[in-house]
Coordinates of N, CA and C in Angstrom, one line a residue:
X1 N -22.7 50.3 -3.0 CA -21.8 49.8 -4.0 C -21.5 51.2 -4.8
X2 N -20.1 51.4 -5.3 CA -19.7 52.1 -5.7 C -20.7 52.8 -7.0
X3 N -20.9 54.0 -7.3 CA -21.4 54.2 -8.8 C -21.1 55.2 -9.9
X4 N -21.7 55.4 -10.7 CA -21.2 56.3 -11.6 C -22.7 56.9 -12.2
X5 N -22.6 58.1 -11.7 CA -22.1 59.2 -11.2 C -21.8 58.8 -9.6
X6 N -21.1 59.7 -9.0 CA -19.8 60.6 -9.4 C -18.9 60.0 -10.2
X7 N -18.4 58.8 -10.0 CA -17.0 58.3 -10.6 C -17.4 58.1 -12.0
X8 N -16.1 58.5 -12.8 CA -16.4 58.2 -14.1 C -16.3 56.7 -14.4
X9 N -17.0 56.2 -15.8 CA -17.3 54.9 -16.0 C -15.7 54.2 -15.9
X10 N -14.8 54.6 -16.7 CA -13.4 54.0 -16.5 C -12.8 54.0 -15.3
X11 N -13.2 55.1 -14.4 CA -12.4 54.9 -12.9 C -13.3 53.8 -12.5
X12 N -14.8 54.0 -12.5 CA -15.5 52.8 -11.7 C -14.9 51.6 -12.3
X13 N -14.8 50.9 -13.7 CA -14.6 49.9 -14.0 C -12.9 49.4 -13.5
X14 N -12.0 50.4 -13.7 CA -11.0 50.0 -13.1 C -10.9 49.6 -11.5
X15 N -11.8 50.4 -10.6 CA -11.9 49.6 -9.3 C -12.3 48.4 -8.9
X16 N -13.3 48.2 -10.5 CA -13.9 46.7 -10.0 C -12.6 45.9 -10.5
X17 N -11.9 46.3 -11.1 CA -11.0 45.3 -11.5 C -9.9 44.8 -10.3
X18 N -9.6 46.0 -9.6 CA -8.9 46.1 -8.3 C -9.8 45.5 -7.3
X19 N -10.8 44.7 -7.4 CA -11.7 44.5 -6.0 C -12.1 45.3 -5.2
X20 N -12.3 46.9 -5.5 CA -12.7 47.8 -4.9 C -14.1 48.1 -5.5
X21 N -15.4 47.6 -5.0 CA -16.6 47.7 -5.5 C -17.6 48.4 -4.4
X22 N -17.1 48.7 -3.2 CA -18.1 49.7 -1.9 C -17.2 50.6 -1.4
X23 N -17.7 51.3 -0.7 CA -17.2 52.4 0.1 C -16.4 51.6 1.2
X24 N -16.7 50.6 1.7 CA -16.4 49.6 2.8 C -14.9 49.4 2.2
X25 N -14.9 48.9 0.8 CA -13.7 48.4 0.5 C -12.8 49.7 -0.1
X26 N -13.1 50.5 -0.3 CA -12.3 52.0 -0.6 C -12.0 52.6 0.7
X27 N -12.6 52.2 1.6 CA -12.1 52.7 3.2 C -11.0 51.8 3.8
X28 N -11.1 50.3 3.2 CA -10.1 49.6 3.5 C -8.7 50.2 2.9
X29 N -8.5 50.5 1.5 CA -7.6 51.0 1.1 C -7.1 52.2 1.3
X30 N -8.4 53.1 1.3 CA -7.7 54.4 1.2 C -7.6 55.1 0.1
X31 N -8.3 56.4 0.0 CA -8.0 57.3 -0.8 C -7.1 57.4 -1.6
X32 N -6.2 57.8 -0.7 CA -4.8 58.4 -1.8 C -4.2 57.0 -2.3
X33 N -4.5 55.4 -1.5 CA -4.1 54.4 -2.1 C -4.5 54.1 -3.3
X34 N -5.9 54.1 -3.0 CA -6.7 53.8 -4.4 C -6.2 54.6 -5.6
X35 N -6.0 55.8 -5.3 CA -5.8 57.3 -6.2 C -4.5 56.6 -7.5
X36 N -3.4 55.6 -6.2 CA -2.3 55.2 -7.0 C -2.2 54.4 -7.4
X37 N -3.1 53.5 -7.0 CA -3.6 52.2 -7.7 C -4.2 52.2 -8.8
X38 N -5.1 53.0 -9.1 CA -5.8 53.6 -10.5 C -4.7 54.1 -11.4
X39 N -3.7 55.0 -11.0 CA -3.0 55.3 -11.8 C -1.7 54.1 -12.0
X40 N -1.3 53.4 -11.3 CA -0.4 52.0 -11.7 C -1.1 51.3 -12.5
X41 N -2.6 51.2 -12.5 CA -3.3 50.4 -13.6 C -3.3 51.1 -15.5
X42 N -2.9 52.3 -15.0 CA -2.8 53.0 -16.6 C -3.6 54.0 -16.6
X43 N -4.5 54.1 -15.9 CA -5.5 55.7 -16.1 C -4.9 56.7 -15.9
X44 N -5.0 57.8 -16.8 CA -4.9 59.4 -16.8 C -6.0 59.8 -15.7
X45 N -5.4 60.3 -14.8 CA -6.2 61.0 -13.7 C -6.0 62.3 -13.4
X46 N -7.0 63.0 -12.7 CA -7.0 64.4 -12.6 C -6.9 64.5 -10.9
X47 N -6.6 65.4 -10.1 CA -6.5 65.8 -8.7 C -8.2 65.4 -8.4
X48 N -9.0 65.7 -9.0 CA -10.3 65.6 -8.7 C -10.7 64.3 -8.6
X49 N -10.4 63.5 -9.4 CA -10.7 62.0 -8.8 C -10.3 61.7 -7.6
X50 N -9.0 62.3 -6.9 CA -8.4 62.0 -5.4 C -9.5 62.6 -4.3
X51 N -10.1 64.2 -4.8 CA -11.2 64.5 -4.3 C -12.3 64.0 -4.3
X52 N -13.1 63.3 -5.3 CA -13.6 62.6 -5.4 C -14.2 61.2 -4.4
X53 N -12.9 60.4 -4.3 CA -12.5 59.5 -3.6 C -12.9 59.5 -2.1
X54 N -12.2 60.7 -1.7 CA -12.2 60.9 -0.3 C -13.8 61.5 -0.1
X55 N -14.1 62.2 -0.8 CA -15.8 62.6 -0.6 C -16.7 61.6 -0.3
X56 N -16.0 60.7 -1.2 CA -17.2 58.9 -0.8 C -16.7 58.5 0.3
X57 N -15.6 58.6 1.0 CA -15.5 58.1 2.4 C -16.0 59.0 3.3
X58 N -16.2 60.6 3.0 CA -16.4 61.3 4.1 C -18.1 61.7 4.1
X59 N -18.7 61.3 2.9 CA -20.2 61.4 2.7 C -20.4 62.5 2.2
X60 N -19.6 63.5 1.8 CA -19.8 64.8 1.3 C -19.6 65.2 -0.2
X61 N -20.4 66.2 -0.7 CA -19.9 66.3 -2.0 C -18.7 66.9 -2.2
X62 N -18.0 66.4 -3.2 CA -16.3 67.2 -3.7 C -16.3 68.6 -3.4
X63 N -17.4 68.9 -4.0 CA -17.1 70.7 -4.0 C -17.0 71.2 -2.7
X64 N -17.4 70.4 -1.7 CA -17.8 71.0 -0.6 C -16.0 70.6 0.6
X65 N -15.6 70.1 -0.3 CA -14.1 69.7 0.6 C -13.5 71.1 0.5
X66 N -12.7 71.2 2.1 CA -11.7 72.4 2.6 C -10.8 72.3 2.1
X67 N -10.3 73.7 1.5 CA -9.1 73.4 1.5 C -7.6 72.8 2.1
X68 N -8.0 73.1 3.4 CA -6.9 72.1 4.1 C -6.9 70.7 3.9
X69 N -8.3 70.3 3.6 CA -8.2 68.3 3.6 C -7.4 68.3 2.0
X70 N -8.1 69.2 1.6 CA -7.2 68.8 -0.2 C -5.6 69.0 0.0
X71 N -5.2 69.9 0.8 CA -3.6 70.2 1.2 C -3.2 69.0 1.9
X72 N -3.9 68.6 2.8 CA -3.5 67.3 3.6 C -3.4 65.9 2.6
X73 N -4.2 65.6 1.7 CA -4.4 64.5 0.7 C -3.0 64.7 -0.1
X74 N -3.0 65.8 -0.7 CA -1.9 65.8 -1.5 C -0.2 65.6 -0.9
X75 N -0.3 66.1 0.6 CA 0.8 65.9 1.0 C 0.9 64.3 1.2
X76 N 0.1 63.5 1.5 CA -0.1 62.3 1.8 C 0.4 61.4 0.6
X77 N -0.2 62.3 -0.6 CA 0.0 61.9 -2.0 C 1.5 61.9 -2.2
X78 N 2.3 62.9 -1.6 CA 3.4 62.9 -2.1 C 4.6 62.0 -1.8
X79 N 3.9 61.8 -0.3 CA 5.3 60.7 0.8 C 4.7 59.4 0.7
X80 N 3.5 59.2 -0.2 CA 3.2 57.7 -0.1 C 4.2 56.7 -0.8
X81 N 4.3 55.6 -0.2 CA 5.5 54.8 -0.9 C 4.9 54.3 -2.1
X82 N 5.7 53.6 -2.9 CA 5.4 53.2 -4.4 C 3.9 51.9 -3.9
X83 N 3.0 52.0 -4.7 CA 1.7 51.1 -4.8 C 2.3 50.2 -6.7
X84 N 1.6 49.2 -6.1 CA 1.2 48.7 -7.6 C 0.5 47.3 -7.2
X85 N -0.4 47.3 -8.6 CA -1.3 45.9 -8.5 C -0.4 44.7 -8.4
X86 N -1.1 43.9 -7.5 CA -0.2 42.7 -7.5 C -0.8 41.6 -8.2
X87 N -0.1 40.6 -8.3 CA -0.9 39.2 -9.2 C -2.0 38.8 -8.4
X88 N -2.9 38.1 -9.0 CA -3.7 37.2 -8.0 C -2.7 36.4 -7.0
X89 N -3.6 36.0 -6.0 CA -3.0 35.3 -5.0 C -2.6 33.7 -5.2
X90 N -3.3 33.1 -6.1 CA -2.9 31.8 -6.3 C -1.4 31.9 -7.2
X91 N -1.4 33.1 -8.2 CA -0.1 33.1 -8.7 C 1.2 33.5 -7.9
X92 N 0.9 34.6 -6.9 CA 1.7 34.6 -5.8 C 2.2 33.4 -5.2
X93 N 1.7 32.9 -4.8 CA 1.7 31.5 -3.9 C 2.4 30.2 -4.7
X94 N 2.0 30.4 -6.1 CA 3.2 29.4 -7.3 C 4.5 29.7 -6.9
X95 N 4.5 31.2 -7.2 CA 6.0 31.4 -7.4 C 7.1 31.5 -6.1
X96 N 6.3 31.8 -4.9 CA 6.4 31.6 -3.5 C 6.8 30.1 -3.3
X97 N 5.9 29.2 -3.6 CA 6.4 28.0 -3.9 C 7.5 27.2 -4.2
X98 N 8.4 28.4 -5.4 CA 9.3 27.9 -6.1 C 10.8 28.3 -5.3
X99 N 10.1 29.7 -5.2 CA 11.4 30.0 -4.0 C 11.5 29.1 -2.4
X100 N 10.3 28.9 -1.7 CA 10.6 27.7 -1.1 C 11.3 26.7 -1.5
X101 N 11.3 26.0 -2.7 CA 12.2 24.8 -3.2 C 13.8 25.3 -3.1
X102 N 13.9 26.5 -3.5 CA 15.1 27.0 -3.3 C 15.5 27.4 -1.7
X103 N 14.9 27.5 -0.8 CA 15.1 27.8 0.5 C 15.5 25.8 0.9
X104 N 14.8 25.2 0.7 CA 15.1 24.0 1.3 C 16.3 23.1 0.5
X105 N 16.8 23.5 -0.7 CA 18.1 23.7 -1.1 C 19.2 24.1 -0.2
X106 N 18.6 25.1 0.2 CA 19.7 26.2 0.7 C 20.3 25.6 2.5
X107 N 19.0 25.0 3.4 CA 19.1 24.0 4.4 C 20.0 23.0 3.9
X108 N 19.7 22.1 2.9 CA 20.6 20.9 2.8 C 22.0 21.1 2.9
X109 N 22.4 22.6 2.6 CA 24.2 22.7 2.6 C 24.4 23.7 3.8
X110 N 23.4 23.4 4.6 CA 23.5 24.2 5.9 C 23.5 25.5 5.8
X111 N 23.2 26.2 4.9 CA 23.2 27.8 4.6 C 21.7 28.0 5.5
X112 N 21.5 29.3 5.8 CA 20.2 29.7 6.5 C 19.4 29.6 5.1
X113 N 17.8 28.8 5.4 CA 17.2 28.6 4.3 C 16.5 29.9 3.8
X114 N 16.9 30.6 2.6 CA 16.3 31.8 2.5 C 16.3 31.5 0.8
X115 N 15.3 31.4 -0.2 CA 15.1 31.1 -1.3 C 14.6 32.6 -1.9
X116 N 15.0 32.8 -3.6 CA 14.4 34.0 -4.1 C 14.4 33.6 -5.8
X117 N 13.4 33.8 -6.3 CA 13.0 33.6 -7.7 C 12.4 35.3 -8.3
X118 N 13.2 35.2 -9.5 CA 12.5 36.7 -10.3 C 12.0 36.3 -11.5
X119 N 10.7 37.1 -11.8 CA 9.9 36.9 -12.5 C 9.9 38.0 -13.5
X120 N 9.8 37.7 -14.6 CA 9.7 38.6 -16.0 C 8.7 38.3 -16.6
X121 N 7.3 39.1 -16.8 CA 6.5 38.5 -17.8 C 5.9 37.2 -17.6
X122 N 5.7 37.0 -16.2 CA 5.4 35.5 -15.8 C 6.2 34.4 -16.0
X123 N 7.5 34.7 -16.4 CA 8.7 33.6 -16.8 C 9.6 34.0 -15.7
X124 N 10.0 32.5 -15.1 CA 11.1 32.6 -14.0 C 12.4 32.7 -14.8
X125 N 13.2 33.7 -14.2 CA 14.6 34.2 -15.2 C 15.4 34.1 -14.4
X126 N 15.4 33.7 -12.9 CA 16.5 33.5 -12.0 C 15.7 32.6 -10.8
X127 N 16.5 32.1 -10.3 CA 16.3 31.0 -9.1 C 17.8 31.0 -8.0
X128 N 17.5 31.2 -6.6 CA 18.6 31.3 -6.1 C 18.5 30.8 -4.7
X129 N 19.3 31.0 -3.6 CA 19.4 30.8 -2.6 C 20.8 31.3 -1.9
X130 N 20.6 31.4 -0.2 CA 22.1 31.6 0.3 C 23.1 30.6 -0.1
X131 N 24.2 31.4 -0.3 CA 25.5 30.9 -0.5 C 26.3 31.3 0.5
X132 N 26.2 32.1 1.5 CA 27.1 32.8 2.3 C 28.4 31.8 2.6
X133 N 28.0 30.8 3.1 CA 29.3 30.0 3.9 C 30.0 29.4 2.7
X134 N 29.2 29.0 1.5 CA 29.8 28.1 0.4 C 31.2 29.1 -0.1
X135 N 30.4 30.5 -0.4 CA 31.0 31.5 -0.7 C 32.2 32.4 -0.1
X136 N 32.1 32.0 1.2 CA 32.9 32.9 2.1 C 32.8 34.3 2.0
X137 N 31.9 34.8 1.5 CA 31.0 36.1 1.1 C 29.7 36.5 2.0
X138 N 30.0 37.1 3.1 CA 28.8 37.7 3.6 C 27.5 38.0 2.7
X139 N 28.2 38.7 1.5 CA 26.9 39.2 0.6 C 26.0 38.5 -0.2
X140 N 26.4 37.1 -0.6 CA 25.9 35.9 -0.9 C 24.2 35.5 -0.5
X141 N 23.7 36.5 0.0 CA 22.2 36.6 0.4 C 21.5 35.9 -1.1
X142 N 20.2 35.4 -0.7 CA 19.6 34.6 -2.3 C 19.1 36.0 -3.0
X143 N 18.7 37.1 -2.4 CA 18.3 38.0 -3.3 C 19.5 38.7 -4.2
X144 N 20.5 38.6 -3.6 CA 21.8 39.2 -4.4 C 22.2 38.3 -5.6
X145 N 22.2 37.0 -5.2 CA 22.4 35.5 -6.2 C 21.8 35.9 -7.3
X146 N 20.2 36.0 -7.1 CA 19.2 36.1 -7.9 C 19.1 37.1 -8.9
X147 N 19.6 38.4 -8.2 CA 19.7 39.7 -8.8 C 20.9 39.5 -10.2
X148 N 22.0 38.7 -9.8 CA 23.1 38.4 -10.3 C 22.9 37.9 -11.8
X149 N 21.8 36.5 -11.5 CA 21.5 35.9 -12.3 C 20.8 36.6 -13.3
X150 N 19.4 37.1 -12.7 CA 18.6 37.8 -13.6 C 19.4 38.8 -14.4
X151 N 19.6 40.0 -14.1 CA 20.9 40.7 -14.8 C 21.7 40.3 -15.9
X152 N 22.1 38.8 -15.5 CA 23.2 38.2 -16.7 C 22.1 37.5 -17.7
X153 N 20.9 37.1 -17.2 CA 19.9 36.7 -18.5 C 19.3 37.9 -19.0
X154 N 18.8 39.0 -18.7 CA 18.2 40.3 -19.2 C 19.3 40.9 -20.1
X155 N 20.6 40.8 -19.6 CA 21.7 41.8 -20.3 C 21.5 43.1 -19.8
X156 N 21.2 43.3 -18.6 CA 20.8 44.3 -17.9 C 20.9 44.6 -16.5
X157 N 21.3 45.4 -15.8 CA 21.3 45.4 -14.1 C 20.3 45.9 -13.9
X158 N 19.2 46.9 -14.9 CA 18.2 47.4 -14.0 C 17.3 46.2 -14.8
X159 N 16.5 46.1 -13.3 CA 15.3 45.0 -13.8 C 13.8 45.4 -13.9
X160 N 13.7 46.5 -14.7 CA 12.6 47.3 -14.8 C 11.1 46.4 -15.4
X161 N 10.4 46.2 -14.4 CA 9.2 45.5 -14.8 C 9.0 43.9 -14.2
X162 N 10.3 43.5 -13.5 CA 10.4 42.4 -12.8 C 9.9 42.4 -11.4
X163 N 9.4 40.9 -11.0 CA 9.1 41.0 -9.8 C 10.2 39.8 -8.8
X164 N 10.4 40.1 -7.6 CA 11.1 38.9 -7.2 C 10.2 38.5 -5.8
X165 N 10.2 37.0 -5.7 CA 9.7 36.2 -4.5 C 10.3 35.9 -3.7
X166 N 10.7 36.3 -2.3 CA 11.3 36.0 -1.0 C 10.8 35.3 -0.5
X167 N 11.3 34.1 0.4 CA 10.8 33.5 1.3 C 10.6 34.2 2.4
X168 N 11.7 35.3 2.9 CA 12.0 36.1 4.1 C 12.1 37.4 3.8
X169 N 11.8 38.1 4.5 CA 11.5 39.9 4.2 C 13.5 40.2 3.8
X170 N 13.7 41.0 3.2 CA 14.7 41.4 2.8 C 15.3 42.2 4.1
X171 N 16.8 42.2 4.1 CA 17.6 43.0 4.9 C 18.1 44.0 4.5
X172 N 18.6 45.2 5.1 CA 18.9 46.3 4.3 C 20.0 46.2 3.3
X173 N 20.9 45.6 3.1 CA 21.4 45.7 2.0 C 20.6 45.3 0.8
X174 N 19.9 43.8 1.0 CA 19.2 43.2 -0.3 C 18.3 44.4 -0.6
X175 N 17.4 44.8 0.3 CA 16.5 46.1 0.0 C 16.8 47.0 -0.8
X176 N 18.3 47.6 -0.3 CA 19.0 48.4 -1.2 C 19.3 48.1 -2.6
X177 N 19.7 47.1 -2.8 CA 20.0 46.4 -4.3 C 18.8 46.5 -4.9
X178 N 17.6 45.8 -4.2 CA 16.4 45.7 -5.1 C 16.0 47.2 -5.8
X179 N 16.0 48.0 -4.9 CA 15.8 49.1 -4.8 C 16.7 49.9 -6.3
X180 N 18.0 49.7 -6.1 CA 18.7 49.8 -7.3 C 18.8 49.1 -8.7
X181 N 18.0 48.0 -8.7 CA 17.9 47.5 -9.9 C 16.5 47.8 -10.4
X182 N 15.6 48.5 -9.6 CA 14.5 49.1 -10.0 C 13.2 48.0 -10.4
X183 N 13.7 47.0 -9.4 CA 12.4 45.7 -9.1 C 11.4 46.4 -9.0
X184 N 10.5 46.3 -9.7 CA 8.8 46.6 -9.7 C 8.2 46.3 -8.4
X185 N 8.2 45.1 -8.2 CA 7.4 44.5 -6.9 C 8.4 43.5 -6.1
X186 N 8.1 43.3 -4.9 CA 9.0 42.6 -4.1 C 7.7 41.6 -3.3
X187 N 7.6 40.3 -3.4 CA 7.0 39.4 -2.5 C 7.6 38.6 -1.6
X188 N 7.3 38.9 -0.1 CA 8.2 38.1 0.5 C 7.2 37.5 1.4
X189 N 7.4 36.4 1.9 CA 6.8 35.2 2.7 C 6.7 35.8 4.3
X190 N 7.7 35.1 5.2 CA 7.7 35.3 6.6 C 8.7 36.9 6.6
X191 N 8.0 37.5 7.7 CA 8.7 38.7 8.3 C 10.2 38.6 9.0
X192 N 10.8 39.7 9.0 CA 12.0 39.2 9.8 C 12.3 40.3 10.5
X193 N 11.7 39.8 12.2 CA 11.7 40.8 13.0 C 13.1 41.4 13.8
X194 N 14.0 40.9 13.2 CA 15.4 41.2 13.7 C 15.9 42.2 13.0
X195 N 15.9 42.1 11.4 CA 16.6 42.2 10.5 C 16.0 43.2 9.0
X196 N 14.9 42.7 9.2 CA 13.7 43.3 8.1 C 13.8 44.5 7.7
X197 N 14.1 44.9 6.5 CA 14.1 46.2 6.1 C 13.0 46.6 5.2
X198 N 11.6 46.0 5.2 CA 10.6 46.0 4.6 C 9.3 46.6 5.5
X199 N 9.8 46.9 6.7 CA 8.7 47.4 7.6 C 9.0 46.7 9.1
X200 N 9.6 45.7 9.1 CA 9.8 45.1 10.5 C 10.7 45.9 11.6
X201 N 12.0 46.6 10.5 CA 12.9 47.0 11.4 C 12.7 48.4 10.9
X202 N 12.9 48.6 9.8 CA 12.5 49.9 8.9 C 12.1 49.5 7.5
X203 N 11.4 50.7 7.2 CA 10.8 50.3 5.5 C 11.6 51.2 4.6
X204 N 12.7 50.6 4.0 CA 13.4 51.7 3.0 C 12.7 51.6 1.7
X205 N 12.0 50.9 1.1 CA 11.0 51.0 0.4 C 10.3 51.9 0.3
X206 N 9.9 52.7 1.5 CA 8.8 53.7 1.9 C 9.3 55.3 1.9
X207 N 10.8 55.2 1.9 CA 11.3 56.3 2.0 C 11.8 56.9 1.0
X208 N 10.9 58.1 0.6 CA 11.2 58.8 -0.8 C 12.5 59.5 -1.1
X209 N 13.3 59.6 0.2 CA 14.5 60.6 0.0 C 15.2 59.2 -1.1
X210 N 15.1 57.9 -1.1 CA 16.2 57.0 -1.9 C 15.7 56.9 -3.2
X211 N 14.7 57.5 -3.6 CA 14.2 57.7 -4.9 C 13.6 56.2 -5.5
X212 N 13.0 55.7 -4.4 CA 12.2 54.2 -4.6 C 11.3 54.1 -5.6
X213 N 11.2 52.8 -6.1 CA 10.4 52.6 -7.3 C 9.8 51.0 -7.3
X214 N 10.0 50.5 -6.0 CA 9.5 49.0 -5.7 C 8.2 49.0 -4.4
X215 N 7.4 48.5 -5.0 CA 6.4 48.1 -4.1 C 6.6 46.8 -3.4
X216 N 5.7 46.9 -2.3 CA 6.3 45.4 -1.3 C 5.1 44.9 -1.0
X217 N 5.2 43.8 -0.9 CA 4.0 42.9 -0.3 C 4.4 41.6 0.3
X218 N 4.0 41.5 1.6 CA 4.8 40.7 2.5 C 3.5 39.3 2.9
X219 N 3.5 38.3 3.7 CA 2.8 37.5 4.0 C 2.3 36.6 3.3
X220 N 3.0 36.3 2.0 CA 2.6 35.2 1.1 C 3.2 33.8 1.4
X221 N 2.4 32.9 1.9 CA 2.9 31.9 2.4 C 3.6 31.5 3.3
X222 N 3.7 32.8 4.5 CA 4.4 32.9 5.4 C 4.3 31.9 6.6
X223 N 3.3 31.0 6.7 CA 3.7 29.9 7.2 C 4.6 28.8 7.0
X224 N 4.3 28.5 5.9 CA 5.8 27.5 5.3 C 6.7 28.1 4.9
X225 N 6.8 29.3 4.8 CA 8.0 30.1 5.0 C 8.9 30.2 6.3
X226 N 8.2 30.2 7.3 CA 8.6 30.4 9.0 C 9.0 29.1 9.1
X227 N 8.3 28.1 8.3 CA 8.5 26.8 8.9 C 9.7 26.0 8.4
X228 N 10.2 26.3 7.1 CA 11.4 26.3 6.6 C 12.7 26.5 7.7
X229 N 12.5 28.1 8.2 CA 13.7 28.5 9.0 C 13.3 27.6 10.5
X230 N 12.3 27.4 11.1 CA 12.2 26.8 12.1 C 12.8 25.5 12.3
X231 N 12.5 24.6 11.2 CA 13.4 23.5 10.9 C 14.6 23.4 10.9
X232 N 15.3 24.4 10.3 CA 16.6 24.8 10.6 C 17.1 24.9 11.7
X233 N 16.4 25.7 12.1 CA 17.2 26.2 13.7 C 17.0 25.4 14.6
X234 N 15.9 24.5 14.6 CA 15.8 23.5 15.5 C 16.9 22.0 15.3
X235 N 17.0 21.7 13.8 CA 18.1 20.7 13.7 C 19.2 21.4 13.9
X236 N 19.6 22.6 14.0 CA 21.0 23.3 14.4 C 21.1 23.0 16.1
X237 N 20.4 23.5 16.6 CA 20.2 23.3 18.2 C 20.4 21.5 18.5
X238 N 19.7 20.6 17.9 CA 20.1 19.6 18.4 C 21.3 19.0 17.9
X239 N 21.8 19.8 16.5 CA 23.1 18.7 16.2 C 24.3 19.6 16.4

């Protein structure tokens, strides 16, 4: 179990809230990502906390950490993609279920079945699906339609603090739009091995040159999200 000392009581309490209670749990997340999660949770931290976290993994006192190891950790910290504490699994699955309803609506109209919902402070402010065929517009992906709705609802093209739930990993076009909108968290269902821009082909959200602000999490209800797509393409091949 992680204890205090060496960790400060507030740090230990925050780690417990994140579900990190043991060295094994810390190792699974990594010292740098854990440090960033603690900062994202609202703690004010110094570099010494990062040294403490890594020292717990190494099994050595922080004061014995070599300078080259500190340099390595600082470089990893600088280049690490955005992180965030994500909602509980049940909450993410609930909102992904609403996105799946949108995907089913998309399939009924002959569009590739992808759905998206945008959530602000636990309230859905936009629900959308693909309308590329109906609108004769290649840009009418579910994410783009949802961003337009949410912007109108919030009266702001920037959606700071909002989450988006998408049944399919976003493409490069949609990933770029989500970053421009400053969406806080992207939660998607199925990966897209052909065009996915959240890790499958490229991870635009992790490229610090693009001034990214958005954390991503995939695999929420992924089997259900895949099934919607599979049924759609099976029916198209039959008919």
